[in-house]
Coordinates of C-alpha atoms and ligand atoms in Angstrom, one line a residue:
Chain A
M1 CA 4.1 17.1 1.5
T2 CA 4.2 13.5 0.5
A3 CA 1.7 12.2 3.0
L4 CA 0.9 8.5 2.9
R5 CA -2.6 7.7 1.6
T6 CA -4.8 4.6 1.9
I7 CA -6.0 3.0 -1.3
S8 CA -8.6 0.2 -1.4
F9 CA -9.0 -2.3 -4.2
T10 CA -9.7 -5.9 -4.8
L11 CA -6.6 -8.0 -5.2
N12 CA -7.3 -11.4 -6.8
G13 CA -10.9 -11.2 -5.7
K14 CA -10.3 -10.1 -2.1
Q15 CA -11.0 -6.6 -0.8
V16 CA -7.8 -5.1 0.5
S17 CA -6.3 -1.7 1.4
A18 CA -2.7 -0.4 1.5
Q19 CA -0.9 2.6 2.7
I20 CA 1.0 4.0 -0.2
A21 CA 3.1 7.1 -1.1
P22 CA 2.1 8.8 -4.4
H23 CA 5.3 7.7 -6.1
H24 CA 4.9 4.0 -5.4
S25 CA 4.2 1.8 -8.4
L26 CA 1.5 -0.8 -8.3
L27 CA 4.2 -3.4 -8.8
E28 CA 6.0 -2.3 -5.6
V29 CA 2.7 -2.5 -3.7
V30 CA 1.7 -6.0 -4.7
R31 CA 5.2 -7.3 -4.0
N32 CA 6.1 -5.4 -0.8
D33 CA 2.8 -5.1 0.9
F34 CA 1.1 -8.3 -0.3
S35 CA 4.1 -10.6 -0.8
L36 CA 3.0 -11.6 -4.3
Y37 CA 6.2 -12.2 -6.2
G38 CA 5.0 -13.6 -9.5
A39 CA 5.2 -10.1 -11.2
R40 CA 8.7 -8.8 -11.1
E41 CA 10.6 -5.7 -12.4
S42 CA 13.1 -6.5 -15.1
C43 CA 13.4 -3.7 -17.7
G44 CA 11.4 -1.2 -15.6
Q45 CA 10.4 0.6 -18.8
G46 CA 7.3 -1.0 -20.1
L47 CA 9.1 -3.2 -22.7
C48 CA 9.5 -6.7 -21.3
G49 CA 6.2 -7.7 -19.6
C50 CA 7.7 -9.4 -16.6
C51 CA 5.7 -7.0 -14.3
T52 CA 2.3 -7.6 -16.1
L53 CA -0.7 -7.0 -13.8
I54 CA -4.4 -6.9 -14.8
V55 CA -6.3 -3.8 -13.7
D56 CA -10.0 -3.8 -14.3
G57 CA -9.6 -6.5 -16.9
R58 CA -6.8 -4.8 -18.8
A59 CA -3.1 -5.7 -18.8
V60 CA -0.7 -3.0 -17.6
S61 CA 3.0 -2.8 -16.9
G62 CA 3.0 -2.7 -13.1
C63 CA 6.5 -1.0 -13.2
L64 CA 5.0 2.1 -15.0
Y65 CA 1.6 2.1 -13.2
L66 CA 1.1 4.3 -10.2
A67 CA -0.4 2.5 -7.2
A68 CA -2.7 5.5 -6.6
F69 CA -4.4 4.7 -9.9
A70 CA -5.5 1.3 -8.5
D71 CA -7.7 2.9 -5.8
G72 CA -11.2 1.4 -6.3
A73 CA -10.0 -1.0 -9.1
A74 CA -9.9 -4.8 -9.4
V75 CA -6.3 -6.0 -9.6
E76 CA -5.2 -9.4 -10.6
T77 CA -1.8 -11.0 -10.5
I78 CA -0.6 -14.3 -11.8
E79 CA -1.3 -15.7 -8.3
S80 CA -5.0 -15.4 -9.2
L81 CA -4.6 -18.5 -11.3
D82 CA -3.8 -20.5 -8.1
R83 CA -6.9 -22.5 -7.6
D84 CA -6.2 -25.6 -5.5
N85 CA -3.8 -27.1 -7.9
V86 CA -6.1 -26.8 -10.9
L87 CA -4.1 -25.3 -13.7
D88 CA -5.4 -22.7 -16.1
P89 CA -5.5 -24.0 -19.8
V90 CA -2.8 -21.5 -20.6
Q91 CA -0.5 -22.8 -17.8
E92 CA -1.2 -26.4 -19.0
A93 CA -0.3 -25.4 -22.6
F94 CA 2.9 -23.7 -21.5
I95 CA 4.0 -26.8 -19.6
E96 CA 3.1 -29.2 -22.4
E97 CA 4.8 -27.2 -25.1
G98 CA 7.9 -26.5 -22.9
A99 CA 7.3 -22.8 -23.4
F100 CA 9.9 -21.6 -20.9
Q101 CA 13.4 -22.4 -19.6
C102 CA 14.2 -20.3 -16.6
G103 CA 10.6 -19.2 -16.2
F104 CA 11.4 -15.6 -15.3
C105 CA 9.2 -14.2 -18.1
T106 CA 6.4 -16.8 -17.8
P107 CA 4.0 -15.1 -15.4
G108 CA 3.8 -12.1 -17.7
F109 CA 3.4 -14.2 -20.8
V110 CA 0.7 -16.3 -19.2
L111 CA -1.3 -13.2 -18.2
M112 CA -0.9 -11.6 -21.7
V113 CA -2.0 -14.8 -23.4
K114 CA -5.0 -15.0 -21.2
Q115 CA -5.9 -11.4 -22.1
L116 CA -5.3 -12.2 -25.8
L117 CA -7.6 -15.3 -25.7
D118 CA -10.3 -13.5 -23.7
E119 CA -10.5 -10.9 -26.5
H120 CA -9.6 -13.2 -29.5
P121 CA -10.5 -16.8 -28.8
D122 CA -8.9 -18.0 -32.1
P123 CA -6.0 -15.6 -32.8
D124 CA -3.9 -15.7 -36.0
D125 CA -0.2 -15.2 -35.9
D126 CA -0.4 -11.4 -36.4
R127 CA -2.7 -11.0 -33.5
I128 CA -0.5 -13.2 -31.3
R129 CA 2.5 -11.1 -32.2
D130 CA 0.6 -7.9 -31.5
Y131 CA -0.3 -9.0 -28.0
L132 CA 3.1 -10.5 -27.2
S133 CA 5.3 -7.9 -28.8
G134 CA 5.7 -6.3 -25.4
N135 CA 6.9 -9.5 -23.7
L136 CA 10.6 -10.5 -23.9
C137 CA 12.0 -14.0 -23.2
R138 CA 15.7 -13.9 -22.6
C139 CA 15.8 -17.7 -23.0
G140 CA 14.3 -17.4 -26.4
A141 CA 11.4 -19.8 -26.0
Y142 CA 9.4 -17.9 -28.6
P143 CA 8.6 -20.8 -31.0
E144 CA 7.4 -22.9 -28.1
I145 CA 5.4 -19.9 -26.7
L146 CA 3.6 -19.5 -30.1
R147 CA 2.7 -23.2 -30.1
A148 CA 1.5 -22.9 -26.5
V149 CA -0.8 -20.0 -27.4
K150 CA -2.4 -22.0 -30.1
S151 CA -2.7 -25.1 -28.0
A152 CA -4.2 -23.0 -25.1
A153 CA -6.7 -21.5 -27.6
R154 CA -7.8 -25.0 -28.7
K155 CA -8.1 -26.1 -25.1
R156 CA -10.3 -23.2 -24.2
R157 CA -12.5 -23.6 -27.2
A158 CA -12.9 -27.3 -26.5
S159 CA -13.9 -26.7 -22.9
K160 CA -16.4 -24.0 -23.9
A161 CA -17.9 -26.3 -26.5
A162 CA -18.2 -29.2 -24.0
Chain B
M1 CA 11.7 7.8 -7.9
T2 CA 11.6 10.8 -5.7
P3 CA 8.5 11.6 -3.7
F4 CA 5.9 14.0 -4.9
E5 CA 2.4 15.2 -4.1
L6 CA -0.4 13.8 -6.2
A7 CA -3.5 15.9 -6.8
E8 CA -6.6 14.1 -8.2
P9 CA -9.1 16.8 -9.1
L10 CA -12.6 15.9 -10.3
T11 CA -13.1 18.9 -12.7
V12 CA -11.0 20.7 -15.2
A13 CA -11.4 24.0 -13.3
D14 CA -9.9 22.3 -10.1
A15 CA -7.1 20.8 -12.2
L16 CA -6.1 24.2 -13.5
R17 CA -6.0 25.5 -9.9
F18 CA -3.4 22.9 -9.0
L19 CA -1.1 23.8 -11.9
D20 CA 1.4 26.5 -11.6
P21 CA 2.5 28.8 -14.4
D22 CA 5.9 29.5 -12.8
D23 CA 6.9 26.0 -11.6
S24 CA 8.3 23.4 -14.0
T25 CA 8.1 20.7 -11.3
V26 CA 4.3 20.8 -11.4
R27 CA 2.7 18.9 -14.3
P28 CA -0.5 17.3 -15.5
L29 CA -0.5 13.5 -15.4
G30 CA -2.4 11.4 -18.0
G31 CA -1.6 7.7 -18.0
G32 CA 1.9 8.4 -16.6
T33 CA 3.7 6.1 -19.0
A34 CA 6.1 8.8 -20.2
L35 CA 6.3 10.6 -16.9
M36 CA 7.1 7.4 -15.0
L37 CA 10.0 6.7 -17.3
M38 CA 11.3 10.2 -16.9
M39 CA 10.9 10.1 -13.1
K40 CA 12.6 6.7 -12.9
A41 CA 15.5 7.9 -15.0
G42 CA 15.8 10.9 -12.7
V43 CA 15.4 13.4 -15.6
F44 CA 12.2 14.7 -14.1
R45 CA 11.7 15.3 -10.4
P46 CA 8.2 16.6 -9.8
T47 CA 7.0 18.3 -6.7
R48 CA 3.4 17.9 -7.7
L49 CA 1.5 15.9 -10.4
V50 CA -2.0 16.7 -11.2
S51 CA -3.8 13.6 -12.3
L52 CA -6.6 14.1 -14.8
R53 CA -7.9 10.6 -14.6
R54 CA -10.8 11.4 -12.3
I55 CA -12.2 14.0 -14.6
A56 CA -14.9 11.8 -16.2
S57 CA -15.8 14.2 -19.0
L58 CA -12.4 13.8 -20.5
S59 CA -12.5 10.2 -21.5
R60 CA -15.3 10.0 -24.1
I61 CA -15.2 9.3 -27.8
T62 CA -18.0 11.2 -29.5
A63 CA -19.1 10.7 -33.2
L64 CA -20.3 14.0 -34.5
P65 CA -23.3 14.2 -36.9
D66 CA -21.0 15.9 -39.5
G67 CA -18.7 12.9 -39.7
G68 CA -16.1 14.3 -37.3
L69 CA -14.9 12.8 -34.0
V70 CA -14.2 14.3 -30.6
I71 CA -11.9 12.2 -28.4
G72 CA -11.4 13.2 -24.8
A73 CA -7.7 13.8 -23.8
L74 CA -7.8 11.1 -21.1
T75 CA -9.1 8.4 -23.4
P76 CA -6.6 5.5 -23.3
L77 CA -5.1 4.6 -26.7
S78 CA -6.6 1.1 -26.6
D79 CA -10.2 2.6 -26.4
V80 CA -9.4 4.6 -29.5
E81 CA -7.9 1.5 -31.2
H82 CA -11.0 -0.5 -30.5
S83 CA -13.6 2.1 -31.3
T84 CA -15.8 1.1 -34.3
E85 CA -16.5 4.8 -34.9
V86 CA -12.8 5.6 -35.1
A87 CA -12.3 2.6 -37.4
R88 CA -15.1 3.8 -39.7
R89 CA -14.2 7.5 -39.8
A90 CA -10.4 7.6 -39.5
G91 CA -9.2 4.0 -40.1
V92 CA -5.5 5.1 -40.3
I93 CA -5.5 5.8 -36.6
V94 CA -6.5 2.2 -35.8
R95 CA -3.9 0.9 -38.2
T96 CA -1.3 3.1 -36.6
M97 CA -2.1 1.8 -33.1
R98 CA -1.1 -1.7 -34.0
R99 CA 2.5 -0.8 -34.2
L100 CA 2.5 1.8 -31.5
S101 CA 4.3 0.4 -28.5
N102 CA 2.6 -2.6 -27.0
V103 CA -0.9 -3.6 -25.6
R104 CA 0.0 -2.7 -22.0
V105 CA 1.2 0.8 -22.9
R106 CA -1.8 1.4 -25.1
N107 CA -4.1 0.3 -22.3
V108 CA -2.7 3.1 -20.1
A109 CA -1.3 5.9 -22.3
T110 CA -3.7 8.7 -23.2
I111 CA -4.4 10.8 -26.2
G112 CA -3.5 13.9 -24.3
G113 CA -0.2 12.4 -23.2
C114 CA 0.6 11.5 -26.7
L115 CA 0.2 15.0 -27.8
A116 CA 1.6 17.0 -24.9
H117 CA 4.8 14.9 -24.5
G118 CA 6.3 16.4 -27.7
D119 CA 8.6 13.5 -28.5
P120 CA 9.1 13.8 -32.3
H121 CA 9.4 10.0 -32.6
M122 CA 5.8 9.4 -31.5
D123 CA 3.4 7.9 -34.0
L124 CA 0.1 9.7 -33.5
P125 CA 1.1 13.4 -33.9
P126 CA 2.0 13.1 -37.6
V127 CA -1.1 11.1 -38.3
L128 CA -3.3 13.6 -36.6
M129 CA -1.6 16.4 -38.4
A130 CA -2.3 14.7 -41.7
L131 CA -5.9 14.4 -40.7
D132 CA -6.0 18.2 -39.9
A133 CA -7.0 17.5 -36.3
S134 CA -7.1 20.2 -33.7
I135 CA -7.1 20.2 -29.9
A136 CA -9.1 22.1 -27.3
V137 CA -6.9 23.5 -24.5
A138 CA -8.1 24.8 -21.2
G139 CA -6.2 27.4 -19.2
R140 CA -7.0 29.7 -16.3
T141 CA -7.8 32.6 -18.6
G142 CA -10.1 30.5 -20.8
K143 CA -10.2 28.0 -23.6
R144 CA -8.5 28.0 -27.0
T145 CA -8.3 25.6 -29.9
L146 CA -5.1 24.8 -31.7
K147 CA -4.3 22.8 -34.8
V148 CA -2.1 19.8 -33.9
E149 CA 0.2 21.0 -36.6
N150 CA 0.8 24.2 -34.6
L151 CA 1.3 22.4 -31.3
F152 CA 4.9 21.4 -31.5
A153 CA 7.6 24.1 -30.9
G154 CA 10.7 21.9 -31.1
Y155 CA 12.4 18.8 -29.7
Y156 CA 10.2 17.7 -26.8
E157 CA 8.7 21.1 -26.8
T158 CA 5.1 22.3 -27.3
V159 CA 3.4 25.7 -27.3
L160 CA 1.3 24.7 -24.2
K161 CA 1.8 26.8 -21.1
R162 CA 2.6 25.2 -17.8
D163 CA -0.9 25.9 -16.5
E164 CA -2.8 24.6 -19.6
I165 CA -4.3 21.2 -20.2
I166 CA -5.4 19.5 -23.4
T167 CA -9.1 18.6 -22.9
E168 CA -10.1 17.2 -26.3
L169 CA -8.9 16.1 -29.7
H170 CA -11.1 17.0 -32.7
I171 CA -10.8 15.1 -35.9
P172 CA -12.7 16.7 -38.8
A173 CA -14.9 14.6 -41.1
Q174 CA -12.5 12.9 -43.6
G175 CA -15.2 12.3 -46.3
G176 CA -13.5 10.3 -49.0
R177 CA -10.0 11.3 -48.0
R178 CA -7.4 8.5 -48.0
A179 CA -4.6 8.3 -45.5
A180 CA -1.6 6.2 -44.6
Y181 CA 1.2 6.2 -42.0
L182 CA 4.4 4.4 -42.4
K183 CA 7.4 4.2 -40.0
C184 CA 10.8 2.9 -40.5
T185 CA 12.6 1.4 -37.5
T186 CA 16.3 0.8 -38.0
G187 CA 16.9 -1.0 -34.7
S188 CA 14.5 -3.8 -33.6
A189 CA 11.1 -3.8 -35.1
D190 CA 9.5 -2.2 -32.0
D191 CA 12.2 0.4 -31.5
W192 CA 11.4 4.1 -31.9
P193 CA 11.3 5.0 -35.6
A194 CA 14.1 6.7 -37.5
L195 CA 11.4 8.1 -39.7
G196 CA 7.6 8.4 -39.8
V197 CA 5.6 9.6 -42.8
A198 CA 1.8 10.4 -42.7
V199 CA -0.1 11.4 -45.8
S200 CA -3.8 12.1 -46.6
F201 CA -5.5 13.4 -49.7
E202 CA -8.6 13.4 -51.8
A203 CA -8.6 11.3 -54.9
E204 CA -11.0 11.7 -57.8
G205 CA -10.1 8.8 -60.1
S206 CA -6.3 9.2 -60.3
A207 CA -6.3 12.9 -59.6
I208 CA -5.0 14.0 -56.2
S209 CA -6.2 17.1 -54.4
A210 CA -5.8 18.7 -51.0
P211 CA -2.8 16.6 -50.0
R212 CA -1.2 16.7 -46.6
V213 CA 2.3 15.2 -46.1
V214 CA 3.9 15.0 -42.7
V215 CA 7.4 13.8 -41.6
S216 CA 8.2 12.8 -38.0
A217 CA 11.0 11.2 -36.1
A218 CA 13.7 12.2 -38.6
T219 CA 13.1 15.9 -37.9
E220 CA 13.2 18.0 -34.7
K221 CA 9.5 18.0 -34.6
A222 CA 6.6 16.6 -36.7
T223 CA 6.5 18.9 -39.8
R224 CA 4.3 19.3 -42.8
L225 CA 6.1 19.1 -46.1
N226 CA 4.7 21.9 -48.3
G227 CA 7.0 21.2 -51.2
A228 CA 5.8 17.6 -51.5
E229 CA 2.2 18.7 -51.1
A230 CA 2.6 21.2 -53.9
V231 CA 3.9 18.5 -56.2
L232 CA 1.0 16.2 -55.5
S233 CA -1.7 18.8 -55.5
G234 CA -3.9 18.6 -58.6
A235 CA -1.6 16.0 -60.2
T236 CA -2.5 12.6 -61.6
I237 CA -1.0 9.8 -59.6
D238 CA 1.6 7.7 -61.4
D239 CA 5.1 6.4 -60.6
A240 CA 6.8 9.6 -61.9
L241 CA 4.6 11.7 -59.7
L242 CA 5.4 9.6 -56.6
A243 CA 9.1 9.9 -57.4
R244 CA 8.9 13.7 -57.7
A245 CA 6.9 13.9 -54.4
G246 CA 9.6 11.9 -52.7
D247 CA 12.4 14.1 -54.1
A248 CA 10.6 17.3 -53.0
A249 CA 10.2 15.9 -49.5
A250 CA 13.9 14.9 -49.3
D251 CA 14.9 18.4 -50.6
E252 CA 12.9 20.3 -48.0
A253 CA 13.0 18.3 -44.8
E254 CA 15.6 19.2 -42.2
T255 CA 16.6 15.7 -41.0
I256 CA 18.8 15.3 -38.0
S257 CA 21.4 12.7 -37.1
D258 CA 21.0 10.4 -34.1
V259 CA 21.6 6.8 -33.0
R260 CA 18.9 5.7 -35.5
G261 CA 20.7 7.1 -38.5
S262 CA 22.5 10.0 -40.0
A263 CA 20.7 13.0 -41.4
P264 CA 21.6 12.1 -45.1
Y265 CA 20.4 8.5 -44.5
K266 CA 17.1 9.6 -43.1
R267 CA 16.8 12.0 -46.1
E268 CA 17.0 8.9 -48.4
L269 CA 14.6 7.0 -46.3
L270 CA 12.1 9.9 -46.6
R271 CA 12.5 10.0 -50.4
V272 CA 11.4 6.4 -50.5
Y273 CA 8.8 6.4 -47.7
V274 CA 6.8 9.4 -49.1
R275 CA 6.5 7.4 -52.3
R276 CA 5.3 4.3 -50.5
A277 CA 3.0 6.1 -48.1
V278 CA 1.1 7.9 -51.0
R279 CA 0.9 4.7 -52.9
Q280 CA -0.4 2.8 -49.9
A281 CA -3.0 5.4 -49.1
F282 CA -4.1 5.5 -52.7
E283 CA -4.4 1.7 -53.0
A284 CA -5.4 0.6 -49.5
E285 CA -8.4 2.9 -49.3
R286 CA -9.2 2.7 -53.0
P287 CA -13.0 2.6 -53.6
L288 CA -14.1 -0.4 -55.6
S289 CA -14.7 1.5 -58.8
S290 CA -11.4 3.3 -59.2
P291 CA -8.6 2.8 -61.7
P292 CA -6.2 -0.2 -61.6
P293 CA -3.3 -0.2 -59.1
L294 CA 0.0 1.3 -59.9
A295 CA 3.0 -0.8 -61.1
R296 CA 4.6 -2.6 -58.1
E297 CA 7.8 -1.3 -56.9
G298 CA 9.5 -4.6 -56.6
R299 CA 11.3 -5.3 -53.3
E300 CA 10.7 -1.8 -52.0
G301 CA 6.9 -1.9 -52.3
A302 CA 6.7 -5.3 -50.7
Q303 CA 8.4 -4.2 -47.5
G304 CA 5.6 -1.7 -46.9
G305 CA 5.9 -1.1 -43.2
A306 CA 2.9 -0.1 -41.1
H307 CA -0.3 -2.0 -40.8
Ligands
FAD1 C1 7.7 1.0 -23.5 C2 7.1 2.2 -24.3 C3 7.1 2.2 -25.6 C4 6.5 3.2 -26.3 N1 6.5 3.1 -27.7 C5 5.9 4.1 -28.4 C6 5.7 4.1 -29.8 O1 6.2 3.1 -30.5 N2 5.1 5.1 -30.4 C7 4.5 6.1 -29.8 O2 4.0 7.0 -30.4 N3 4.7 6.2 -28.4 C8 5.3 5.2 -27.8 N4 5.4 5.3 -26.4 C9 5.1 6.5 -25.8 C10 3.8 6.6 -25.3 O3 3.0 6.8 -26.4 C11 3.8 7.8 -24.3 O4 4.5 7.3 -23.2 C12 2.4 8.1 -24.0 O5 1.8 8.6 -25.2 C13 2.3 9.1 -23.0 O6 0.9 9.2 -22.6 P1 0.5 9.2 -21.1 O7 -0.9 9.5 -21.0 O8 1.0 8.1 -20.4 O9 1.3 10.5 -20.7 P2 2.0 11.0 -19.3 O10 3.2 10.2 -19.0 O11 0.9 11.1 -18.3 O12 2.3 12.5 -19.7 C14 3.3 12.8 -20.7 C15 3.5 14.3 -20.8 O13 2.3 14.9 -21.3 C16 1.7 15.8 -20.3 N5 0.3 15.6 -20.3 C17 -0.4 14.4 -20.2 N6 -1.7 14.6 -20.4 C18 -1.9 16.0 -20.6 C19 -3.0 16.8 -20.9 N7 -4.2 16.3 -21.0 N8 -2.8 18.1 -21.1 C20 -1.6 18.6 -21.0 N9 -0.5 17.9 -20.7 C21 -0.6 16.6 -20.6 C22 2.4 15.4 -19.0 O14 2.5 16.5 -18.2 C23 3.8 15.0 -19.5 O15 4.6 16.0 -19.8 C24 6.0 4.3 -25.7 C25 6.0 4.3 -24.3 C26 6.6 3.2 -23.6 C27 6.6 3.3 -22.1
FES2 S1 9.6 -4.5 -15.8 FE1 7.8 -3.6 -16.4 S2 7.7 -4.0 -18.5 FE2 9.7 -4.7 -18.0
FES3 S1 12.0 -18.6 -19.9 FE1 13.7 -17.5 -19.3 S2 13.2 -15.5 -19.9 FE2 11.7 -16.6 -20.8

């Protein structure tokens, strides 16, 4: 009844396929089948953002997203930012502002901030809170994260202008 | 989660064939955000889910010539949130989205799922009831339309049959109607609300007509408050009227106790929030030429709630 099926999608730009069961989440597939461990399950309920993945350009909670939905889609994980030691402006800003302690929440925050800045290059505080209200940081680095978002926004605008 | 079979039909007719009127373990699947939670918690163990995502005709937003809107049941909430047509024709929906869960959930959850889930704490059902929206429902024996206000049968219960699916949401032209939705969360700001209040009405100067007042979260299901509507109908808006509308709402609503507050507490919240919601709708969507704003309500007014 629950036959395995093959799904094909692009993962961080590469064409891949995987054998999945219908009840597998996309998070399980990127971790277990592709050994990408940047996204992790924490709350498992869509609340904390630790499992954030980008599917066809939109952030989703990998813990609540069926892998079957990714068939034919473009999936990106935090590992997509790994470009020969060149950091993304958002990563740079997080480091400069000290926007983490343990780092467990950081991949999810970085992906959400990228999504925010793609859609709103110069976000005000309300907009930042709207995008990040679904990301929790148990270390409480929120003030630093807010500063990092603004700094990343400035960096991106500067590099666009240059 | 326990294993299940996943059907991914391409048409509504095929989807209906995969459903089963007699089997509660077979269900339609929209974005899956609510079902995934239920499956993970083990409270729902499906044998088959019928995904509606591949039915292309179900995820469109259409602006009707008469000013109305048709939104396909599979449209993700974020598409509705970012639609300029929705913003222009039913701005209250866009304002409601901002405080509905988070960006990732809105990217995946669908309009149909929001309606069919039947959780009384959800934000869109009361708003859609205040806008007098209806849904198109497809079943094996044909189609029917249903007012959103008649969709809910009880706590997590709707009048939908097991082999029916919601295909479309229809929001009638709002003309000059003004609307607002406020919710009160008693836990963290992003917790499920203890109370939701949606209102809409026509205003000619300060005179209110055709009001609709809906309570959610504090009651077993989203419910229209006819008493409060009767108080507002044909009346001139002032602070005394707002107070009477709030009192009428508190008198008639059957609030229930839960972890977010006792029934009497929610009754008092309702008294205040009806007042605020009517005020906000009147002021926020006030045309430029209308009368001056009402006296401010001090602390209470400033806390406002929804954006
Ligand atoms: C972390 C989190 C926070 C949330 N916070 C809020 C909030 O603040 N406010 C709020 O309003 N909601 C909130 N939600 C709820 C969210 O709105 C629901 O999970 C969502 O609306 C369900 O939509 P879906 O498309 O994912 O439904 P699914 O999970 O796919 O389905 C839900 C139910 O509807 C049925 N169904 C789905 N589509 C159809 C259809 N077209 N026809 C017939 N039946 C159908 C399914 O069979 C199932 O019973 C939150 C959810 C999460 C995960
Ligand atoms: S683990 Fe998915 S949102 Fe928390
Ligand atoms: S840095 Fe530790 S959880 Fe955010």
